[in-house]
Coordinates of C-alpha atoms in Angstrom, one line a residue:
Chain N
M16 CA -95.5 -98.0 -62.9
S17 CA -97.2 -95.7 -60.2
I18 CA -94.7 -92.6 -61.5
G19 CA -95.8 -89.7 -61.6
M20 CA -99.6 -90.3 -61.2
Q21 CA -100.0 -88.0 -58.7
T22 CA -99.8 -85.2 -62.1
S23 CA -103.3 -84.3 -62.0
K24 CA -104.7 -84.1 -65.9
G25 CA -104.2 -80.8 -66.7
V26 CA -100.9 -80.3 -65.2
G27 CA -99.4 -83.9 -67.2
R28 CA -100.9 -81.9 -70.4
L29 CA -98.9 -78.6 -69.6
L30 CA -95.5 -80.7 -69.0
K31 CA -95.7 -82.0 -72.9
I32 CA -96.2 -79.6 -74.3
N33 CA -93.5 -78.0 -72.7
A34 CA -91.3 -80.7 -73.7
W35 CA -92.4 -80.6 -77.0
L36 CA -91.4 -76.8 -77.1
V37 CA -88.0 -77.3 -76.0
F38 CA -87.6 -80.3 -78.5
A39 CA -89.0 -77.7 -81.2
F40 CA -86.2 -75.7 -80.0
F41 CA -83.8 -77.9 -79.8
Y42 CA -84.0 -79.2 -83.1
I43 CA -85.7 -76.8 -85.1
P44 CA -82.8 -74.2 -86.2
M45 CA -80.5 -76.8 -86.5
I46 CA -83.7 -78.2 -88.9
V47 CA -83.9 -75.5 -90.1
L48 CA -79.8 -74.5 -91.2
V49 CA -79.5 -78.2 -93.3
V50 CA -82.1 -77.7 -95.0
F51 CA -81.3 -73.9 -96.0
S52 CA -77.4 -75.6 -96.8
F53 CA -79.0 -77.2 -99.7
N54 CA -80.4 -74.3 -101.6
A55 CA -79.3 -73.2 -105.2
S56 CA -80.0 -69.6 -104.8
Q57 CA -76.9 -67.6 -104.4
R58 CA -78.5 -65.6 -102.1
V59 CA -79.0 -67.7 -98.2
N60 CA -83.0 -66.3 -97.5
I61 CA -84.2 -67.1 -100.9
W62 CA -85.1 -70.8 -101.8
G63 CA -83.9 -71.4 -105.1
G64 CA -84.5 -74.8 -105.8
L65 CA -82.8 -77.5 -104.1
S66 CA -79.6 -78.5 -104.6
A67 CA -76.1 -79.6 -103.8
R68 CA -73.7 -77.2 -105.6
W69 CA -72.3 -75.7 -102.6
Y70 CA -70.4 -78.9 -101.8
P71 CA -68.1 -79.6 -104.2
E72 CA -67.9 -75.5 -104.1
M73 CA -67.0 -75.3 -100.5
L74 CA -63.6 -78.4 -101.2
R75 CA -62.7 -76.2 -103.7
N76 CA -61.5 -73.2 -101.1
D77 CA -58.2 -73.7 -100.2
E78 CA -58.8 -72.2 -96.5
I79 CA -61.3 -74.1 -95.9
L80 CA -59.5 -78.0 -96.8
S81 CA -56.2 -76.6 -95.1
A82 CA -58.4 -75.5 -91.8
L83 CA -59.9 -78.9 -92.2
E84 CA -56.6 -81.0 -91.9
N85 CA -55.6 -78.7 -89.1
S86 CA -58.3 -79.7 -87.0
L87 CA -58.0 -82.9 -88.2
V88 CA -54.1 -83.8 -86.9
V89 CA -55.3 -81.2 -83.9
A90 CA -58.4 -83.9 -82.9
A91 CA -56.3 -87.0 -83.7
I92 CA -52.6 -86.2 -82.0
S93 CA -55.4 -84.5 -79.2
T94 CA -57.6 -87.4 -78.6
L95 CA -55.6 -90.4 -78.6
A96 CA -53.0 -88.0 -75.2
S97 CA -55.9 -86.9 -73.8
T98 CA -57.0 -90.9 -74.1
I99 CA -53.8 -92.5 -71.8
L100 CA -53.7 -89.7 -70.3
G101 CA -57.9 -89.6 -69.3
T102 CA -57.7 -92.8 -68.6
A103 CA -54.5 -93.7 -66.2
L104 CA -56.2 -90.9 -64.5
A105 CA -59.8 -92.2 -64.1
I106 CA -58.4 -95.8 -63.3
A107 CA -56.1 -93.6 -60.1
L108 CA -59.1 -91.4 -58.7
D109 CA -61.2 -95.0 -58.8
R110 CA -59.2 -97.5 -57.5
Y111 CA -56.4 -95.9 -55.4
R112 CA -56.0 -94.3 -52.0
F113 CA -52.7 -92.3 -52.0
R114 CA -51.9 -88.7 -50.6
G115 CA -53.3 -85.8 -52.7
R116 CA -55.7 -88.0 -54.0
G117 CA -58.7 -84.9 -53.0
T118 CA -56.6 -82.5 -54.7
L119 CA -56.5 -83.9 -57.8
E120 CA -60.1 -85.1 -58.5
G121 CA -60.6 -81.4 -57.6
V122 CA -58.0 -80.0 -60.0
A123 CA -59.1 -82.3 -63.0
Y124 CA -62.7 -81.4 -62.8
L125 CA -62.2 -77.6 -63.5
P126 CA -61.2 -77.6 -67.0
I127 CA -64.5 -78.2 -67.4
I128 CA -66.7 -75.8 -65.7
I129 CA -64.0 -73.1 -66.1
P130 CA -65.3 -70.7 -69.3
D131 CA -63.8 -71.1 -72.4
V132 CA -62.2 -67.6 -72.5
T133 CA -60.7 -68.0 -69.1
M134 CA -59.4 -71.4 -70.1
A135 CA -58.0 -69.5 -73.3
V136 CA -56.2 -66.5 -71.7
M137 CA -54.5 -68.7 -69.7
L138 CA -53.1 -70.7 -71.5
L139 CA -52.4 -67.4 -73.6
A140 CA -49.9 -66.0 -70.7
F141 CA -48.5 -69.4 -70.3
F142 CA -47.4 -69.5 -73.4
A143 CA -46.0 -66.2 -73.8
Q144 CA -44.2 -66.6 -70.3
A145 CA -42.9 -69.5 -71.2
F146 CA -41.6 -68.5 -74.3
R147 CA -40.5 -65.6 -72.9
F148 CA -38.6 -67.7 -71.0
L149 CA -37.4 -69.9 -73.2
G150 CA -35.5 -67.1 -75.5
N151 CA -34.0 -66.0 -72.8
I152 CA -32.0 -69.6 -72.7
G153 CA -32.3 -71.0 -76.3
P154 CA -34.6 -71.3 -78.3
Q155 CA -37.0 -69.2 -80.3
L156 CA -40.7 -70.6 -80.3
Q157 CA -43.9 -69.0 -81.6
L158 CA -47.5 -69.9 -81.5
G159 CA -48.5 -72.4 -84.3
L160 CA -51.0 -75.7 -84.7
Y161 CA -48.7 -77.7 -81.7
T162 CA -50.0 -75.1 -78.3
V163 CA -53.4 -76.1 -79.9
V164 CA -53.0 -79.6 -79.4
I165 CA -50.9 -79.1 -76.1
S166 CA -54.5 -76.7 -75.2
H167 CA -56.3 -79.5 -76.2
I168 CA -54.9 -82.4 -74.0
A169 CA -55.3 -80.3 -70.8
F170 CA -59.0 -80.2 -72.0
N171 CA -60.3 -83.3 -73.2
I172 CA -57.8 -85.1 -70.6
S173 CA -60.8 -84.0 -67.7
I174 CA -63.2 -84.5 -70.1
V175 CA -62.4 -89.0 -70.7
A176 CA -61.9 -88.9 -67.4
V177 CA -65.0 -88.7 -65.8
V178 CA -66.4 -90.5 -69.2
V179 CA -64.4 -93.1 -68.0
R180 CA -65.0 -93.7 -63.8
A181 CA -68.6 -93.1 -64.5
R182 CA -67.7 -96.6 -66.7
L183 CA -64.9 -98.0 -64.0
G184 CA -68.3 -97.0 -61.1
Q185 CA -70.4 -99.5 -63.2
L186 CA -68.1 -102.4 -62.2
D187 CA -67.5 -104.8 -59.6
P188 CA -64.1 -104.4 -57.9
A189 CA -64.5 -108.0 -57.1
L190 CA -64.3 -109.6 -60.3
E191 CA -60.3 -108.1 -60.8
Q192 CA -59.8 -108.8 -57.0
A193 CA -61.3 -113.1 -57.8
A194 CA -59.0 -113.3 -60.9
Q195 CA -56.4 -111.6 -58.6
D196 CA -56.8 -115.0 -55.6
L197 CA -56.9 -117.4 -58.9
Y198 CA -53.1 -116.4 -59.1
A199 CA -53.0 -113.4 -62.2
S200 CA -50.2 -110.5 -61.5
R201 CA -52.0 -107.4 -61.0
W202 CA -50.9 -106.4 -64.7
K203 CA -52.8 -109.1 -66.1
A204 CA -56.4 -108.9 -64.0
F205 CA -56.2 -105.8 -65.6
R206 CA -55.4 -106.7 -69.1
L207 CA -57.4 -108.6 -68.8
I208 CA -60.5 -107.9 -66.8
T209 CA -60.6 -104.5 -66.7
L210 CA -59.3 -103.3 -69.2
P211 CA -61.8 -104.8 -72.0
L212 CA -64.9 -103.2 -69.3
I213 CA -63.7 -100.1 -69.7
L214 CA -63.4 -100.2 -72.8
P215 CA -66.7 -98.9 -74.3
G216 CA -66.1 -96.2 -71.7
I217 CA -62.3 -95.3 -72.9
L218 CA -63.8 -95.8 -76.5
A219 CA -66.8 -93.3 -75.9
G220 CA -64.6 -90.5 -73.6
A221 CA -61.8 -91.2 -76.6
L222 CA -65.2 -90.6 -79.4
L223 CA -66.5 -86.9 -76.9
A224 CA -62.6 -85.6 -77.0
L225 CA -62.5 -85.6 -80.9
A226 CA -66.0 -83.9 -80.7
L227 CA -64.9 -81.5 -78.1
S228 CA -61.5 -80.7 -80.4
L229 CA -63.1 -80.5 -83.6
D230 CA -65.5 -78.1 -82.3
D231 CA -63.6 -76.2 -80.2
V232 CA -63.5 -72.2 -81.2
V233 CA -62.7 -70.2 -78.2
I234 CA -58.9 -71.6 -77.2
S235 CA -57.9 -72.3 -80.6
A236 CA -58.4 -68.6 -81.8
F237 CA -56.8 -67.5 -78.8
V238 CA -53.5 -70.0 -78.8
T239 CA -53.3 -70.8 -82.6
G240 CA -50.5 -69.3 -84.5
P241 CA -49.5 -68.2 -88.3
G242 CA -51.1 -71.0 -90.1
G243 CA -52.4 -72.7 -87.9
T244 CA -56.5 -72.0 -88.3
T245 CA -58.4 -74.3 -87.1
L246 CA -61.8 -75.3 -88.8
P247 CA -63.9 -73.8 -86.5
V248 CA -61.7 -70.8 -86.0
Y249 CA -62.2 -70.0 -89.9
V250 CA -66.1 -70.4 -89.5
F251 CA -66.3 -68.2 -86.7
S252 CA -64.5 -65.8 -88.0
A253 CA -66.7 -66.4 -91.9
I254 CA -70.0 -65.8 -89.7
R255 CA -68.3 -62.6 -88.4
R256 CA -68.2 -61.7 -91.7
G257 CA -72.0 -62.7 -93.0
V258 CA -73.3 -65.5 -94.2
T259 CA -72.9 -67.3 -97.0
P260 CA -74.3 -70.0 -99.0
E261 CA -70.6 -72.1 -98.7
L262 CA -70.8 -71.2 -94.8
N263 CA -74.2 -73.4 -94.5
A264 CA -72.8 -76.0 -96.5
I265 CA -69.3 -76.3 -94.4
S266 CA -71.8 -76.0 -91.1
T267 CA -73.8 -79.1 -92.3
L268 CA -71.1 -80.4 -92.4
M269 CA -69.5 -79.9 -89.0
L270 CA -73.1 -80.6 -87.6
A271 CA -73.1 -84.0 -89.2
A272 CA -69.7 -84.7 -88.4
S273 CA -69.8 -84.2 -84.9
T274 CA -73.5 -85.9 -84.3
V275 CA -72.2 -88.9 -85.6
L276 CA -69.3 -88.9 -82.6
V277 CA -71.5 -88.2 -80.0
L278 CA -74.2 -91.1 -81.1
S279 CA -71.4 -93.8 -81.1
S280 CA -70.2 -92.1 -77.9
L281 CA -73.5 -92.3 -75.9
F282 CA -74.0 -95.6 -77.5
L283 CA -70.6 -97.2 -76.1
Q284 CA -72.1 -95.2 -72.5
R285 CA -74.7 -97.6 -71.8
A286 CA -74.7 -99.1 -69.0
P287 CA -73.0 -102.5 -69.6
K288 CA -75.9 -105.5 -69.5
Q289 CA -74.6 -109.2 -69.5
E290 CA -71.0 -108.8 -70.3
R291 CA -70.4 -111.2 -67.1
T292 CA -70.1 -113.7 -69.5
T293 CA -68.9 -112.8 -73.1
T294 CA -66.1 -110.9 -71.3
K295 CA -63.0 -112.1 -74.0
E296 CA -60.5 -114.5 -72.4
D297 CA -57.9 -113.0 -75.2
S298 CA -56.5 -109.8 -75.5
Chain F
M25 CA -45.1 -108.4 -58.2
T26 CA -45.3 -110.7 -55.4
A27 CA -48.6 -111.2 -53.5
P28 CA -49.4 -108.8 -51.8
K29 CA -51.9 -110.2 -49.3
L30 CA -48.9 -112.4 -47.5
A31 CA -47.2 -108.6 -46.5
P32 CA -48.5 -106.8 -43.5
D33 CA -51.4 -104.3 -43.9
A34 CA -49.8 -101.0 -43.8
A35 CA -46.7 -102.3 -46.0
V36 CA -49.9 -103.4 -48.6
R37 CA -51.8 -100.0 -48.7
K38 CA -47.8 -98.4 -48.9
A39 CA -47.3 -100.0 -52.1
E40 CA -51.3 -99.5 -53.0
S41 CA -51.0 -95.2 -52.4
R42 CA -47.6 -95.7 -54.8
R43 CA -49.2 -97.1 -57.5
G44 CA -51.7 -94.7 -57.3
V45 CA -49.6 -92.2 -57.7
F46 CA -47.1 -93.8 -60.8
T47 CA -51.5 -94.3 -62.1
A48 CA -51.9 -90.4 -61.9
M49 CA -48.8 -89.1 -62.6
P50 CA -48.5 -88.9 -66.2
A51 CA -52.1 -86.6 -66.5
A52 CA -51.0 -84.8 -63.2
I53 CA -48.2 -83.3 -64.5
Y54 CA -49.7 -82.6 -68.1
L55 CA -52.4 -80.7 -65.8
L56 CA -49.5 -79.1 -62.9
I57 CA -47.4 -77.7 -66.4
F58 CA -50.9 -76.9 -68.6
F59 CA -53.3 -75.9 -66.5
C60 CA -52.4 -75.3 -63.0
T61 CA -49.2 -72.9 -64.2
P62 CA -51.3 -70.9 -66.7
L63 CA -53.7 -69.8 -64.0
L64 CA -51.3 -69.1 -61.4
I65 CA -49.9 -66.3 -64.6
I66 CA -52.8 -64.7 -65.3
V67 CA -53.3 -64.0 -61.4
A68 CA -49.9 -62.6 -61.8
Y69 CA -50.6 -61.0 -64.8
S70 CA -53.9 -59.2 -63.3
F71 CA -51.2 -57.8 -60.9
G72 CA -48.4 -56.2 -63.7
T73 CA -48.5 -53.4 -65.3
R74 CA -48.9 -53.1 -68.7
T75 CA -45.6 -50.9 -70.5
A76 CA -46.3 -47.8 -73.2
T77 CA -45.4 -50.6 -76.5
G78 CA -48.7 -53.3 -75.0
S79 CA -46.1 -55.9 -73.2
T80 CA -46.9 -56.8 -70.2
R81 CA -44.5 -56.0 -66.8
L82 CA -44.4 -58.1 -64.0
S83 CA -42.5 -56.9 -61.2
G84 CA -43.9 -54.2 -59.3
W85 CA -47.2 -55.9 -58.5
N86 CA -49.7 -53.2 -57.8
F87 CA -53.8 -53.1 -57.8
D88 CA -54.1 -50.7 -60.7
S89 CA -55.9 -53.2 -62.8
Y90 CA -58.6 -54.1 -60.2
E91 CA -59.0 -50.4 -59.5
R92 CA -59.9 -50.2 -63.1
I93 CA -62.6 -52.9 -62.7
I94 CA -64.6 -50.8 -60.7
D95 CA -64.7 -47.9 -63.1
D96 CA -68.3 -47.2 -64.5
L97 CA -67.9 -48.3 -67.7
V98 CA -66.2 -51.7 -67.0
L99 CA -68.7 -52.5 -63.5
G100 CA -71.9 -51.7 -66.3
I101 CA -70.5 -54.9 -68.5
V102 CA -69.6 -56.7 -65.5
W103 CA -73.6 -55.5 -64.5
R104 CA -75.1 -56.5 -67.8
S105 CA -73.4 -59.8 -68.0
F106 CA -74.0 -60.7 -64.6
W107 CA -77.9 -59.8 -65.0
L108 CA -78.4 -61.5 -68.1
A109 CA -76.3 -64.6 -66.6
G110 CA -78.9 -64.6 -63.9
L111 CA -81.7 -64.2 -66.3
T112 CA -80.5 -66.3 -68.6
T113 CA -80.2 -69.0 -65.6
I114 CA -83.7 -68.3 -64.4
L115 CA -85.7 -68.8 -67.7
C116 CA -83.3 -72.2 -68.1
L117 CA -84.4 -73.2 -65.1
V118 CA -88.2 -72.4 -65.2
V119 CA -88.2 -74.4 -68.9
G120 CA -85.6 -76.8 -67.8
Y121 CA -87.7 -77.6 -64.8
P122 CA -91.2 -79.7 -66.0
F123 CA -88.9 -80.3 -69.3
A124 CA -86.9 -82.7 -66.2
Y125 CA -90.1 -84.1 -64.7
Y126 CA -91.4 -85.0 -68.1
L127 CA -88.2 -86.8 -69.0
A128 CA -88.1 -88.4 -65.3
T129 CA -92.0 -89.8 -65.4
R130 CA -91.8 -91.8 -68.4
P131 CA -91.6 -95.1 -68.7
A132 CA -88.3 -96.2 -68.9
R133 CA -87.2 -97.1 -72.6
I134 CA -89.3 -94.3 -73.5
R135 CA -87.2 -91.5 -71.4
N136 CA -84.3 -93.9 -72.8
I137 CA -85.3 -92.0 -76.1
L138 CA -85.9 -89.3 -75.1
L139 CA -82.6 -88.5 -73.4
V140 CA -80.6 -89.7 -76.8
L141 CA -82.7 -86.8 -78.1
V142 CA -81.6 -83.8 -75.6
M143 CA -77.8 -85.1 -75.4
I144 CA -77.4 -84.5 -79.3
P145 CA -78.0 -81.0 -79.2
F146 CA -76.1 -81.1 -75.8
W147 CA -72.6 -82.9 -77.6
T148 CA -73.0 -81.3 -80.8
N149 CA -71.1 -78.5 -82.0
G150 CA -72.2 -75.4 -80.3
L151 CA -70.1 -73.3 -82.4
I152 CA -72.8 -74.3 -85.2
R153 CA -76.0 -74.1 -83.5
I154 CA -75.8 -70.9 -82.2
F155 CA -74.4 -70.1 -85.7
A156 CA -77.9 -71.8 -87.4
I157 CA -80.0 -69.0 -84.3
R158 CA -78.2 -66.7 -86.3
F159 CA -79.4 -67.3 -89.5
L160 CA -83.3 -68.6 -87.7
L161 CA -83.6 -65.1 -86.4
G162 CA -81.8 -62.8 -89.3
S163 CA -83.7 -59.8 -90.7
D164 CA -84.2 -61.3 -93.6
G165 CA -84.1 -64.9 -92.0
P166 CA -86.5 -67.4 -92.2
V167 CA -88.7 -66.3 -89.5
S168 CA -88.6 -62.7 -90.1
Q169 CA -89.5 -64.4 -93.6
A170 CA -92.1 -65.8 -92.1
S171 CA -93.5 -63.2 -90.1
S172 CA -93.7 -60.4 -92.8
S173 CA -95.2 -63.0 -94.8
L174 CA -98.3 -62.9 -92.2
G175 CA -98.7 -59.4 -91.8
F176 CA -96.5 -59.4 -88.8
G177 CA -94.0 -57.1 -90.3
E178 CA -90.7 -57.3 -89.7
F179 CA -88.8 -59.7 -87.0
R180 CA -85.7 -58.0 -85.4
I181 CA -84.7 -59.6 -83.1
L182 CA -80.7 -60.0 -83.7
F183 CA -77.8 -58.2 -82.2
T184 CA -80.1 -57.7 -79.2
P185 CA -80.2 -58.6 -75.8
T186 CA -83.2 -60.8 -77.0
A187 CA -81.3 -62.6 -78.8
V188 CA -78.5 -63.5 -76.7
I189 CA -80.8 -65.1 -74.8
I190 CA -81.7 -67.1 -76.7
G191 CA -78.5 -68.2 -77.6
M192 CA -77.7 -68.7 -74.3
L193 CA -80.9 -70.7 -73.3
Y194 CA -79.8 -72.7 -76.5
S195 CA -76.7 -73.8 -75.7
Y196 CA -77.0 -74.0 -71.6
L197 CA -80.3 -75.6 -71.1
T198 CA -79.5 -79.4 -71.1
F199 CA -77.1 -78.6 -68.3
M200 CA -79.7 -77.3 -66.5
V201 CA -82.0 -80.1 -67.8
L202 CA -79.6 -83.0 -67.1
P203 CA -78.9 -82.7 -62.5
L204 CA -82.4 -82.2 -62.3
Y205 CA -83.2 -84.8 -64.4
V206 CA -80.9 -87.0 -62.4
A207 CA -82.0 -85.4 -59.0
I208 CA -85.9 -86.2 -60.5
E209 CA -85.6 -89.8 -61.2
R210 CA -84.0 -90.6 -58.5
L211 CA -86.3 -89.2 -55.5
D212 CA -89.0 -91.6 -53.8
W213 CA -92.1 -91.0 -54.9
R214 CA -93.3 -92.5 -51.9
L215 CA -93.0 -89.7 -49.9
V216 CA -94.6 -87.5 -52.7
E217 CA -97.9 -90.4 -52.0
A218 CA -97.5 -90.0 -48.2
A219 CA -97.8 -86.3 -48.8
R220 CA -100.7 -86.4 -50.9
D221 CA -102.6 -89.0 -48.6
L222 CA -101.4 -87.1 -45.5
Y223 CA -104.4 -84.0 -48.0
A224 CA -102.0 -81.8 -49.1
N225 CA -102.7 -81.1 -52.7
G226 CA -100.5 -80.6 -55.8
G227 CA -98.8 -78.0 -55.2
K228 CA -98.2 -78.2 -52.0
A229 CA -96.9 -81.4 -52.2
F230 CA -94.5 -80.2 -54.7
R231 CA -93.5 -76.9 -53.0
K232 CA -93.1 -79.0 -49.0
V233 CA -91.2 -82.5 -50.6
T234 CA -90.7 -82.7 -54.4
W235 CA -89.1 -79.6 -54.4
P236 CA -86.6 -79.9 -51.8
L237 CA -85.7 -83.1 -52.4
T238 CA -84.4 -82.0 -55.8
R239 CA -83.1 -78.6 -54.3
S240 CA -79.4 -80.5 -55.2
G241 CA -80.7 -80.3 -58.8
V242 CA -81.6 -77.2 -58.7
I243 CA -78.5 -75.5 -57.4
A244 CA -76.6 -78.2 -59.5
G245 CA -78.2 -77.0 -62.8
S246 CA -77.7 -73.2 -62.0
I247 CA -74.3 -72.9 -61.9
L248 CA -73.5 -75.4 -64.3
V249 CA -76.1 -72.5 -66.7
F250 CA -74.6 -69.2 -64.8
I251 CA -70.7 -69.7 -64.7
P252 CA -70.5 -70.2 -68.8
S253 CA -73.4 -67.6 -69.5
F254 CA -71.5 -65.3 -66.9
G255 CA -68.5 -66.2 -69.2
S256 CA -69.2 -66.6 -72.6
Y257 CA -67.8 -65.6 -75.9
V258 CA -69.1 -66.9 -78.5
V259 CA -73.3 -66.3 -77.8
P260 CA -72.6 -62.3 -78.0
E261 CA -69.9 -62.4 -80.5
I262 CA -72.6 -63.7 -83.1
L263 CA -76.2 -63.3 -81.2
G264 CA -75.4 -59.8 -79.5
G265 CA -75.1 -56.2 -81.2
A266 CA -72.2 -53.4 -80.5
K267 CA -74.7 -52.6 -77.3
T268 CA -74.4 -56.1 -75.9
L269 CA -70.7 -55.9 -75.0
L270 CA -70.1 -58.4 -71.9
L271 CA -67.5 -59.5 -69.9
G272 CA -66.1 -62.8 -72.1
S273 CA -65.7 -60.6 -75.2
Y274 CA -64.5 -57.4 -73.0
I275 CA -61.2 -59.8 -71.4
A276 CA -60.9 -61.0 -75.5
R277 CA -60.7 -57.9 -76.4
Q278 CA -58.0 -57.0 -73.9
F279 CA -56.0 -59.8 -74.7
G280 CA -56.4 -58.4 -78.8
Q281 CA -57.0 -55.1 -79.4
A282 CA -56.6 -53.1 -76.7
R283 CA -53.4 -55.3 -75.3
N284 CA -53.7 -54.7 -72.2
W285 CA -53.1 -58.2 -70.5
P286 CA -53.0 -57.3 -66.7
F287 CA -56.3 -55.9 -67.2
G288 CA -57.9 -59.1 -69.1
A289 CA -56.5 -61.1 -66.3
A290 CA -57.9 -59.0 -63.4
L291 CA -61.1 -59.6 -65.2
S292 CA -60.6 -63.0 -65.8
V293 CA -59.5 -63.3 -62.3
V294 CA -63.1 -62.4 -61.4
L295 CA -65.1 -64.6 -63.1
I296 CA -62.4 -67.8 -61.9
V297 CA -63.9 -67.0 -58.3
A298 CA -67.0 -66.8 -59.5
M299 CA -66.6 -70.0 -60.8
L300 CA -65.2 -71.1 -57.1
I301 CA -67.6 -70.0 -55.1
A302 CA -70.1 -71.4 -57.3
V303 CA -67.5 -75.5 -57.1
V304 CA -68.1 -74.9 -53.3
V305 CA -72.2 -74.1 -53.1
N306 CA -72.1 -76.8 -55.0
Q307 CA -70.1 -79.2 -52.9
R308 CA -72.0 -78.1 -49.4
S309 CA -75.0 -78.8 -51.3
A310 CA -74.3 -81.9 -52.3
A311 CA -72.8 -82.7 -48.9
S312 CA -76.0 -81.2 -46.6
E313 CA -77.9 -83.8 -49.0
L314 CA -76.3 -86.7 -47.9
T315 CA -75.7 -85.5 -43.9
G316 CA -79.5 -85.6 -44.4
S317 CA -79.1 -81.9 -43.4
S318 CA -81.2 -80.1 -45.9
S319 CA -84.3 -78.9 -44.8

């Protein structure tokens, strides 16, 4: 390895110290939060011994349970829909040339970089305008859990598309062509060759979509209606009221859930290695 | 479906194009309705009028909401958000560049483990991570307790701009690290070696070779940090005090208690324009790198 050989010893040491400080900065706050969620004391900042009492306590809170249920419903539906739409979008952008492709590509990535607040107020204004319009011709609608689902799909399509496209980019298009040369139909070639090969990418994208949907607070807070509080929205308003031991416990659970989802997603996103030999012939 | 290789070229291309449109259609329609239309509506609202009851009237377009932005108080908020985002970006670059350099120059096996350690906080729950910072920095939180027991006195930093910057650094540092990592990792080290062989010292080789060759990563990272920092809402709401009102919170307020949607819409348009400029700048820098015209 000649990489980085040029760096002198002193510079190398500084780089190393900086790296460890960054890792400490990333992880210490989260570790402290997790540790304090097992604090027996009613007062959050005073250590009163080890105890898991806040976890069952938290589950007796009806507000938290209904928020959790809402979050799971939103995450499940929006992940399923955005995975299908996002995968199709990724395939279209990667494999085909058609008119409007460049524009679509540009627009498709905007939901990722647009600030949350902007996306939130855009959707709020859109729903208000749409309800006004629809109210004139018939149904009287109002914001609710379904508007949260619609909004989450809007930003998750882009996330899934990015992840799946990265996977498509690693594949050899010749594989699919070979199948077609052997008289497989276009659809059959896709189902038997491409789909199994990009499946890890699709799952990785779906897991990230799930994580982002379970984490979103700003957009959900704006477009939700009566009875549609999601868990992050509940936590956000609870934080502003003050820190409680219960809050530490919910936070730890949410952190654990999203860490598991993210680790699984990263695992699936690893570059394909010997997959050419392990491709399954049956679907 | 018939075998396409028997058809003439133009027909094949046409069929391909139709298939592409067909495949992209569902997502494209969804984004058209639930992303592009909302974008246009927010622009339309910014030219609307707030009625006495707080609702929005769209007829009779005007620039009143934009004129209000020039108000000193509002400009103060925009300016404060701008320099806090700028400072965050610079801090992320100062910390993130050497960090990315360190990651990119590790042996492959260690590098992959370190990358996963970087990605975990990147994708895990942002709200909870900011809550963790708040818990840590609280006036009787662990940091403050440690500092007073060591005799440094109480640690009062929560609800100040410093706390907001720490929170933004915590939230967005990875956005800087990842593009920098990609840029440094694909650097052709032979060029650096060549510079060293020609008697450039370490600093000079870095300035003349490494830095210019990784500039696209610097630009991409800076944009990815600056844009969310500029429009940040959760971080200042949780870590900032009454004195650190920032653009994101101010926009949210217009759609909440203040009920002035046209004004909130005009402020959002400012953010959207900033974002679009950033996207164009980034594409230019990526394109100029491809054609090799960057100097």
